[in-house]
mmCIF file of C-alpha atoms in Angstrom:
data_model
loop_
_atom_site.group_PDB
_atom_site.id
_atom_site.type_symbol
_atom_site.label_atom_id
_atom_site.label_comp_id
_atom_site.label_asym_id
_atom_site.label_seq_id
_atom_site.Cartn_x
_atom_site.Cartn_y
_atom_site.Cartn_z
ATOM 1 C CA UNK A 1 74.221 63.865 103.357
ATOM 2 C CA UNK A 2 73.587 67.071 101.446
ATOM 3 C CA UNK A 3 72.955 70.335 103.203
ATOM 4 C CA UNK A 4 69.439 71.128 104.255
ATOM 5 C CA UNK A 5 67.215 73.528 102.329
ATOM 6 C CA UNK A 6 68.163 76.959 103.654
ATOM 7 C CA UNK A 7 64.540 78.064 103.259
ATOM 8 C CA UNK A 8 63.248 75.570 105.831
ATOM 9 C CA UNK A 9 63.513 77.016 109.326
ATOM 10 C CA UNK A 10 62.402 75.271 112.474
ATOM 11 C CA UNK A 11 61.161 78.517 113.993
ATOM 12 C CA UNK A 12 58.994 79.410 111.005
ATOM 13 C CA UNK A 13 57.668 75.861 110.773
ATOM 14 C CA UNK A 14 56.861 75.855 114.492
ATOM 15 C CA UNK A 15 55.016 79.170 114.176
ATOM 16 C CA UNK A 16 52.945 77.994 111.226
ATOM 17 C CA UNK A 17 51.986 74.758 112.966
ATOM 18 C CA UNK A 18 51.354 76.316 116.387
ATOM 19 C CA UNK A 19 48.263 78.269 115.373
ATOM 20 C CA UNK A 20 49.540 81.365 117.192
ATOM 21 C CA UNK A 21 48.621 84.739 115.759
ATOM 22 C CA UNK A 22 51.262 87.365 115.033
ATOM 23 C CA UNK A 23 49.942 89.387 117.966
ATOM 24 C CA UNK A 24 50.334 86.390 120.284
ATOM 25 C CA UNK A 25 53.846 85.775 118.949
ATOM 26 C CA UNK A 26 54.801 89.392 119.594
ATOM 27 C CA UNK A 27 53.451 89.222 123.127
ATOM 28 C CA UNK A 28 55.379 86.052 123.887
ATOM 29 C CA UNK A 29 58.529 87.640 122.472
ATOM 30 C CA UNK A 30 58.004 90.599 124.799
ATOM 31 C CA UNK A 31 57.744 88.145 127.702
ATOM 32 C CA UNK A 32 60.971 86.424 126.632
ATOM 33 C CA UNK A 33 62.785 89.757 126.477
ATOM 34 C CA UNK A 34 61.494 90.832 129.877
ATOM 35 C CA UNK A 35 62.461 87.488 131.422
ATOM 36 C CA UNK A 36 65.949 87.537 129.908
ATOM 37 C CA UNK A 37 66.493 91.109 131.098
ATOM 38 C CA UNK A 38 65.332 90.155 134.599
ATOM 39 C CA UNK A 39 67.858 87.329 134.689
ATOM 40 C CA UNK A 40 70.557 89.550 133.249
ATOM 41 C CA UNK A 41 69.942 92.155 135.944
ATOM 42 C CA UNK A 42 70.692 89.550 138.603
ATOM 43 C CA UNK A 43 73.871 88.526 136.808
ATOM 44 C CA UNK A 44 74.976 92.142 136.678
ATOM 45 C CA UNK A 45 74.353 92.506 140.405
ATOM 46 C CA UNK A 46 76.429 89.438 141.381
ATOM 47 C CA UNK A 47 79.221 89.895 138.825
ATOM 48 C CA UNK A 48 82.600 89.963 140.562
ATOM 49 C CA UNK A 49 80.959 89.510 143.983
ATOM 50 C CA UNK A 50 80.382 85.756 144.199
ATOM 51 C CA UNK A 51 80.654 84.152 147.608
ATOM 52 C CA UNK A 52 80.254 80.514 146.587
ATOM 53 C CA UNK A 53 81.229 78.576 143.475
ATOM 54 C CA UNK A 54 80.765 74.814 143.522
ATOM 55 C CA UNK A 55 80.596 71.841 141.208
ATOM 56 C CA UNK A 56 77.200 70.212 140.758
ATOM 57 C CA UNK A 57 78.224 66.683 139.861
ATOM 58 C CA UNK A 58 80.479 66.544 136.834
ATOM 59 C CA UNK A 59 84.009 67.916 136.987
ATOM 60 C CA UNK A 60 84.044 71.547 135.885
ATOM 61 C CA UNK A 61 80.241 71.896 135.853
ATOM 62 C CA UNK A 62 79.912 74.949 138.096
ATOM 63 C CA UNK A 63 76.962 76.611 139.769
ATOM 64 C CA UNK A 64 76.850 79.837 141.758
ATOM 65 C CA UNK A 65 74.363 81.893 143.721
ATOM 66 C CA UNK A 66 74.013 84.034 140.587
ATOM 67 C CA UNK A 67 72.663 81.035 138.597
ATOM 68 C CA UNK A 68 69.912 80.529 141.163
ATOM 69 C CA UNK A 69 69.084 84.221 141.533
ATOM 70 C CA UNK A 70 68.868 84.718 137.778
ATOM 71 C CA UNK A 71 66.690 81.624 137.333
ATOM 72 C CA UNK A 72 64.324 82.758 140.086
ATOM 73 C CA UNK A 73 63.984 86.155 138.414
ATOM 74 C CA UNK A 74 63.283 84.596 135.005
ATOM 75 C CA UNK A 75 60.744 82.131 136.389
ATOM 76 C CA UNK A 76 58.951 84.896 138.274
ATOM 77 C CA UNK A 77 58.369 86.788 135.018
ATOM 78 C CA UNK A 78 57.243 83.656 133.174
ATOM 79 C CA UNK A 79 54.887 82.616 135.996
ATOM 80 C CA UNK A 80 53.305 86.061 136.100
ATOM 81 C CA UNK A 81 52.921 86.491 132.330
ATOM 82 C CA UNK A 82 52.425 82.937 131.027
ATOM 83 C CA UNK A 83 51.318 80.711 133.918
ATOM 84 C CA UNK A 84 49.816 78.115 131.555
ATOM 85 C CA UNK A 85 53.103 77.469 129.709
ATOM 86 C CA UNK A 86 55.509 74.851 131.042
ATOM 87 C CA UNK A 87 59.180 75.508 131.734
ATOM 88 C CA UNK A 88 62.379 73.521 131.339
ATOM 89 C CA UNK A 89 65.098 75.304 133.323
ATOM 90 C CA UNK A 90 68.699 74.273 133.865
ATOM 91 C CA UNK A 91 68.745 74.494 137.660
ATOM 92 C CA UNK A 92 65.181 73.583 138.674
ATOM 93 C CA UNK A 93 64.283 71.134 135.914
ATOM 94 C CA UNK A 94 60.920 70.731 134.191
ATOM 95 C CA UNK A 95 57.647 72.262 135.336
ATOM 96 C CA UNK A 96 55.240 70.591 132.954
ATOM 97 C CA UNK A 97 51.941 72.139 131.867
ATOM 98 C CA UNK A 98 49.305 70.922 129.405
ATOM 99 C CA UNK A 99 49.868 72.188 125.890
ATOM 100 C CA UNK A 100 52.531 72.264 123.196
ATOM 101 C CA UNK A 101 54.522 75.309 124.324
ATOM 102 C CA UNK A 102 57.452 75.160 126.735
ATOM 103 C CA UNK A 103 59.983 77.750 127.863
ATOM 104 C CA UNK A 104 63.655 76.678 127.863
ATOM 105 C CA UNK A 105 65.666 78.705 130.361
ATOM 106 C CA UNK A 106 69.408 78.922 130.881
ATOM 107 C CA UNK A 107 69.795 81.500 133.669
ATOM 108 C CA UNK A 108 73.565 81.737 133.295
ATOM 109 C CA UNK A 109 75.077 80.379 130.106
ATOM 110 C CA UNK A 110 78.820 80.662 130.610
ATOM 111 C CA UNK A 111 79.054 79.989 134.338
ATOM 112 C CA UNK A 112 82.776 79.217 134.211
ATOM 113 C CA UNK A 113 83.407 82.528 132.443
ATOM 114 C CA UNK A 114 81.242 84.296 134.998
ATOM 115 C CA UNK A 115 82.968 82.681 137.973
ATOM 116 C CA UNK A 116 86.273 84.036 136.663
ATOM 117 C CA UNK A 117 84.823 87.536 136.003
ATOM 118 C CA UNK A 118 85.156 86.990 132.258
ATOM 119 C CA UNK A 119 82.328 89.022 130.692
ATOM 120 C CA UNK A 120 81.142 86.530 128.051
ATOM 121 C CA UNK A 121 77.938 85.100 129.528
ATOM 122 C CA UNK A 122 74.198 85.627 129.436
ATOM 123 C CA UNK A 123 70.648 84.665 130.336
ATOM 124 C CA UNK A 124 68.924 82.723 127.558
ATOM 125 C CA UNK A 125 65.129 82.337 127.320
ATOM 126 C CA UNK A 126 63.715 80.352 124.418
ATOM 127 C CA UNK A 127 60.191 79.189 123.685
ATOM 128 C CA UNK A 128 59.626 75.856 121.945
ATOM 129 C CA UNK A 129 56.554 74.361 120.293
ATOM 130 C CA UNK A 130 56.605 70.556 120.523
ATOM 131 C CA UNK A 131 60.365 70.696 120.979
ATOM 132 C CA UNK A 132 61.012 73.030 118.043
ATOM 133 C CA UNK A 133 62.534 76.447 118.826
ATOM 134 C CA UNK A 134 59.945 79.156 118.178
ATOM 135 C CA UNK A 135 61.344 82.407 119.560
ATOM 136 C CA UNK A 136 63.981 83.576 121.980
ATOM 137 C CA UNK A 137 65.810 86.319 123.805
ATOM 138 C CA UNK A 138 69.309 86.546 125.243
ATOM 139 C CA UNK A 139 70.575 89.162 127.679
ATOM 140 C CA UNK A 140 74.355 89.607 127.784
ATOM 141 C CA UNK A 141 74.914 92.165 130.561
ATOM 142 C CA UNK A 142 78.701 91.890 130.424
ATOM 143 C CA UNK A 143 78.524 93.150 126.829
ATOM 144 C CA UNK A 144 75.506 95.448 127.390
ATOM 145 C CA UNK A 145 73.612 93.596 124.658
ATOM 146 C CA UNK A 146 70.083 92.226 124.343
ATOM 147 C CA UNK A 147 69.286 89.840 121.494
ATOM 148 C CA UNK A 148 65.863 88.642 120.385
ATOM 149 C CA UNK A 149 64.262 86.889 117.426
ATOM 150 C CA UNK A 150 60.969 85.420 116.233
ATOM 151 C CA UNK A 151 59.571 84.199 112.884
ATOM 152 C CA UNK A 152 58.717 87.055 110.571
ATOM 153 C CA UNK A 153 60.027 89.609 113.062
ATOM 154 C CA UNK A 154 63.721 89.104 112.347
ATOM 155 C CA UNK A 155 66.717 88.830 114.640
ATOM 156 C CA UNK A 156 67.925 91.873 116.544
ATOM 157 C CA UNK A 157 70.538 93.173 118.961
ATOM 158 C CA UNK A 158 69.916 96.461 120.765
ATOM 159 C CA UNK A 159 67.707 97.650 117.911
ATOM 160 C CA UNK A 160 70.059 96.651 115.072
ATOM 161 C CA UNK A 161 68.932 93.908 112.716
ATOM 162 C CA UNK A 162 71.197 90.878 112.455
ATOM 163 C CA UNK A 163 72.414 89.085 109.339
ATOM 164 C CA UNK A 164 74.652 86.030 109.103
ATOM 165 C CA UNK A 165 77.825 86.257 107.057
ATOM 166 C CA UNK A 166 78.019 85.118 103.438
ATOM 167 C CA UNK A 167 81.340 83.328 103.940
ATOM 168 C CA UNK A 168 81.511 80.639 101.190
ATOM 169 C CA UNK A 169 84.523 78.523 102.169
ATOM 170 C CA UNK A 170 86.446 77.194 105.147
ATOM 171 C CA UNK A 171 89.674 78.962 104.228
ATOM 172 C CA UNK A 172 87.890 82.304 104.698
ATOM 173 C CA UNK A 173 85.966 81.312 107.823
ATOM 174 C CA UNK A 174 86.227 82.151 111.507
ATOM 175 C CA UNK A 175 84.440 79.410 113.444
ATOM 176 C CA UNK A 176 83.509 78.805 117.061
ATOM 177 C CA UNK A 177 82.965 75.685 119.147
ATOM 178 C CA UNK A 178 83.069 74.427 122.715
ATOM 179 C CA UNK A 179 83.900 71.391 124.822
ATOM 180 C CA UNK A 180 81.371 69.629 127.008
ATOM 181 C CA UNK A 181 81.906 68.763 130.666
ATOM 182 C CA UNK A 182 82.279 65.077 129.775
ATOM 183 C CA UNK A 183 85.338 65.746 127.621
ATOM 184 C CA UNK A 184 87.649 64.251 130.259
ATOM 185 C CA UNK A 185 85.795 60.931 130.324
ATOM 186 C CA UNK A 186 85.173 60.073 126.645
ATOM 187 C CA UNK A 187 87.089 59.997 123.381
ATOM 188 C CA UNK A 188 84.215 61.612 121.451
ATOM 189 C CA UNK A 189 85.100 64.983 122.939
ATOM 190 C CA UNK A 190 85.433 67.386 119.970
ATOM 191 C CA UNK A 191 89.235 67.583 120.133
ATOM 192 C CA UNK A 192 89.673 66.014 116.692
ATOM 193 C CA UNK A 193 87.096 68.324 115.129
ATOM 194 C CA UNK A 194 88.763 71.343 116.734
ATOM 195 C CA UNK A 195 92.142 70.383 115.305
ATOM 196 C CA UNK A 196 90.691 69.585 111.842
ATOM 197 C CA UNK A 197 88.918 72.920 111.450
ATOM 198 C CA UNK A 198 91.688 74.968 113.080
ATOM 199 C CA UNK A 199 94.036 73.634 110.403
ATOM 200 C CA UNK A 200 91.691 74.560 107.536
ATOM 201 C CA UNK A 201 90.172 77.901 108.554
ATOM 202 C CA UNK A 202 91.283 81.360 109.606
ATOM 203 C CA UNK A 203 90.703 80.259 113.189
ATOM 204 C CA UNK A 204 88.417 78.556 115.672
ATOM 205 C CA UNK A 205 87.330 80.390 118.808
ATOM 206 C CA UNK A 206 86.051 78.924 122.072
ATOM 207 C CA UNK A 207 83.723 81.476 123.659
ATOM 208 C CA UNK A 208 82.460 79.473 126.622
ATOM 209 C CA UNK A 209 78.788 80.393 126.096
ATOM 210 C CA UNK A 210 77.083 78.636 123.201
ATOM 211 C CA UNK A 211 74.063 80.945 123.452
ATOM 212 C CA UNK A 212 76.294 83.952 122.825
ATOM 213 C CA UNK A 213 78.309 82.049 120.220
ATOM 214 C CA UNK A 214 75.077 81.486 118.282
ATOM 215 C CA UNK A 215 74.195 85.157 118.685
ATOM 216 C CA UNK A 216 77.581 86.079 117.215
ATOM 217 C CA UNK A 217 76.951 83.744 114.272
ATOM 218 C CA UNK A 218 73.585 85.461 113.777
ATOM 219 C CA UNK A 219 75.362 88.837 113.849
ATOM 220 C CA UNK A 220 77.934 87.753 111.249
ATOM 221 C CA UNK A 221 80.822 88.176 113.695
ATOM 222 C CA UNK A 222 81.498 84.448 113.419
ATOM 223 C CA UNK A 223 80.892 82.459 110.258
ATOM 224 C CA UNK A 224 79.874 79.124 111.731
ATOM 225 C CA UNK A 225 79.519 76.951 114.802
ATOM 226 C CA UNK A 226 79.492 73.276 115.643
ATOM 227 C CA UNK A 227 79.323 71.755 119.105
ATOM 228 C CA UNK A 228 78.260 68.614 121.012
ATOM 229 C CA UNK A 229 77.169 67.793 124.554
ATOM 230 C CA UNK A 230 74.564 70.546 124.790
ATOM 231 C CA UNK A 231 71.112 70.779 126.404
ATOM 232 C CA UNK A 232 67.878 72.277 125.023
ATOM 233 C CA UNK A 233 68.184 75.339 127.269
ATOM 234 C CA UNK A 234 71.621 76.048 125.757
ATOM 235 C CA UNK A 235 70.224 76.136 122.235
ATOM 236 C CA UNK A 236 66.570 77.169 122.033
ATOM 237 C CA UNK A 237 66.993 80.948 121.822
ATOM 238 C CA UNK A 238 70.191 80.877 119.770
ATOM 239 C CA UNK A 239 68.717 78.626 117.091
ATOM 240 C CA UNK A 240 65.998 81.190 116.382
ATOM 241 C CA UNK A 241 68.543 84.031 116.301
ATOM 242 C CA UNK A 242 70.565 82.268 113.603
ATOM 243 C CA UNK A 243 67.563 81.207 111.534
ATOM 244 C CA UNK A 244 65.898 84.620 111.615
ATOM 245 C CA UNK A 245 69.218 86.241 110.679
ATOM 246 C CA UNK A 246 69.183 84.189 107.477
ATOM 247 C CA UNK A 247 71.331 81.278 108.621
ATOM 248 C CA UNK A 248 70.836 77.530 108.673
ATOM 249 C CA UNK A 249 70.826 75.214 111.667
ATOM 250 C CA UNK A 250 71.035 71.428 111.516
ATOM 251 C CA UNK A 251 72.493 68.245 112.927
ATOM 252 C CA UNK A 252 76.099 67.421 112.043
ATOM 253 C CA UNK A 253 75.004 65.517 108.929
ATOM 254 C CA UNK A 254 72.640 68.207 107.672
ATOM 255 C CA UNK A 255 69.467 66.514 108.887
ATOM 256 C CA UNK A 256 66.967 68.526 110.958
ATOM 257 C CA UNK A 257 68.226 69.566 114.369
ATOM 258 C CA UNK A 258 66.825 67.756 117.414
ATOM 259 C CA UNK A 259 67.491 69.795 120.539
ATOM 260 C CA UNK A 260 67.725 66.668 122.685
ATOM 261 C CA UNK A 261 70.600 65.323 120.560
ATOM 262 C CA UNK A 262 72.962 67.915 121.986
ATOM 263 C CA UNK A 263 74.776 68.404 118.657
ATOM 264 C CA UNK A 264 74.390 71.459 116.459
ATOM 265 C CA UNK A 265 75.786 72.993 113.295
ATOM 266 C CA UNK A 266 74.929 76.645 112.543
ATOM 267 C CA UNK A 267 76.194 78.967 109.807
ATOM 268 C CA UNK A 268 75.322 80.824 106.646
ATOM 269 C CA UNK A 269 73.934 78.636 103.880
ATOM 270 C CA UNK A 270 77.130 78.667 101.803
ATOM 271 C CA UNK A 271 79.252 77.214 104.581
ATOM 272 C CA UNK A 272 76.951 74.397 105.653
ATOM 273 C CA UNK A 273 78.109 71.753 103.187
ATOM 274 C CA UNK A 274 81.857 72.321 103.877
ATOM 275 C CA UNK A 275 81.156 71.995 107.606
ATOM 276 C CA UNK A 276 79.129 68.804 107.109
ATOM 277 C CA UNK A 277 81.900 67.292 104.983
ATOM 278 C CA UNK A 278 84.563 68.288 107.484
ATOM 279 C CA UNK A 279 82.715 66.813 110.451
ATOM 280 C CA UNK A 280 82.167 63.561 108.540
ATOM 281 C CA UNK A 281 85.944 63.132 108.207
ATOM 282 C CA UNK A 282 86.809 63.530 111.885
ATOM 283 C CA UNK A 283 87.504 60.550 114.112
ATOM 284 C CA UNK A 284 88.327 60.777 117.831
ATOM 285 C CA UNK A 285 91.975 61.291 118.707
ATOM 286 C CA UNK A 286 93.824 58.789 120.845
ATOM 287 C CA UNK A 287 93.635 59.830 124.475
ATOM 288 C CA UNK A 288 97.381 59.317 124.877
ATOM 289 C CA UNK A 289 97.968 62.090 122.315
ATOM 290 C CA UNK A 290 96.675 64.704 124.762
ATOM 291 C CA UNK A 291 97.651 63.150 128.076
ATOM 292 C CA UNK A 292 94.639 60.918 128.710
ATOM 293 C CA UNK A 293 95.832 57.350 127.969
ATOM 294 C CA UNK A 294 93.195 55.999 130.352
ATOM 295 C CA UNK A 295 90.543 56.761 127.723
ATOM 296 C CA UNK A 296 92.108 54.474 125.131
ATOM 297 C CA UNK A 297 90.990 50.838 124.783
ATOM 298 C CA UNK A 298 93.414 48.398 126.385
ATOM 299 C CA UNK A 299 96.053 47.018 124.056
ATOM 300 C CA UNK A 300 95.954 43.311 123.318
ATOM 301 C CA UNK A 301 99.333 41.636 123.632
ATOM 302 C CA UNK A 302 100.305 39.532 120.577
#
């Protein structure tokens, strides 16, 4: 499938269809910033001082007291400022409200990094209209950065406007991706895609926080991103950052992004088609090739 029209942005479309005024949009963006900063303040307080780190079901899927403290701080701001708007939060789930707007909250994106005192993490607060990202903010206290974006208002970090790179080809690109928690239990785990693009680009990074990875794409520090196995709270704010910085966001095949799909491609417009074509050529690697023969289908004896 051909690349999407770079002029069509989910955030702008959501704003036009929502009926919100510019003043209302600006107020909601202020709320998102305040909520993200409140969560980030809790992460700063707990950083390097965790008393409990545990898995919450899947292997490697960690949660800490900082996740819960940051989420409580974010939800307190949202409840005080926008009590009529529903919330979908990673730790506490969905608090539905009538209406088309919903906050998507990731209190600690990059928990594994955080648990190891690695400073690449953040609190992500996005607002969606009927499932489409509308605006967002991301506090990254380990980097002393605050990102925010909304339609017509641009994408920003600490007062500096963001712009995606104009990288036109894979051989000039620095990409970023990640690996979902289910990677140990399925062959469709992004290993093949990682190898394919590593071989054809200047490098592929694995940041460990897709919200910050998207922010770095928006800032032009990274040229493109693809990833699978994600949740709406991972993506909502970052999608708006990339779009409002002049980038494009889509599904792997170039069709419109659906947050619930968990798969995203984000980059400058010139790199979208090479990424789509590359992803279309990747097939899962045999599990035995990386030490997981149990994932391969059983062999049939002749």
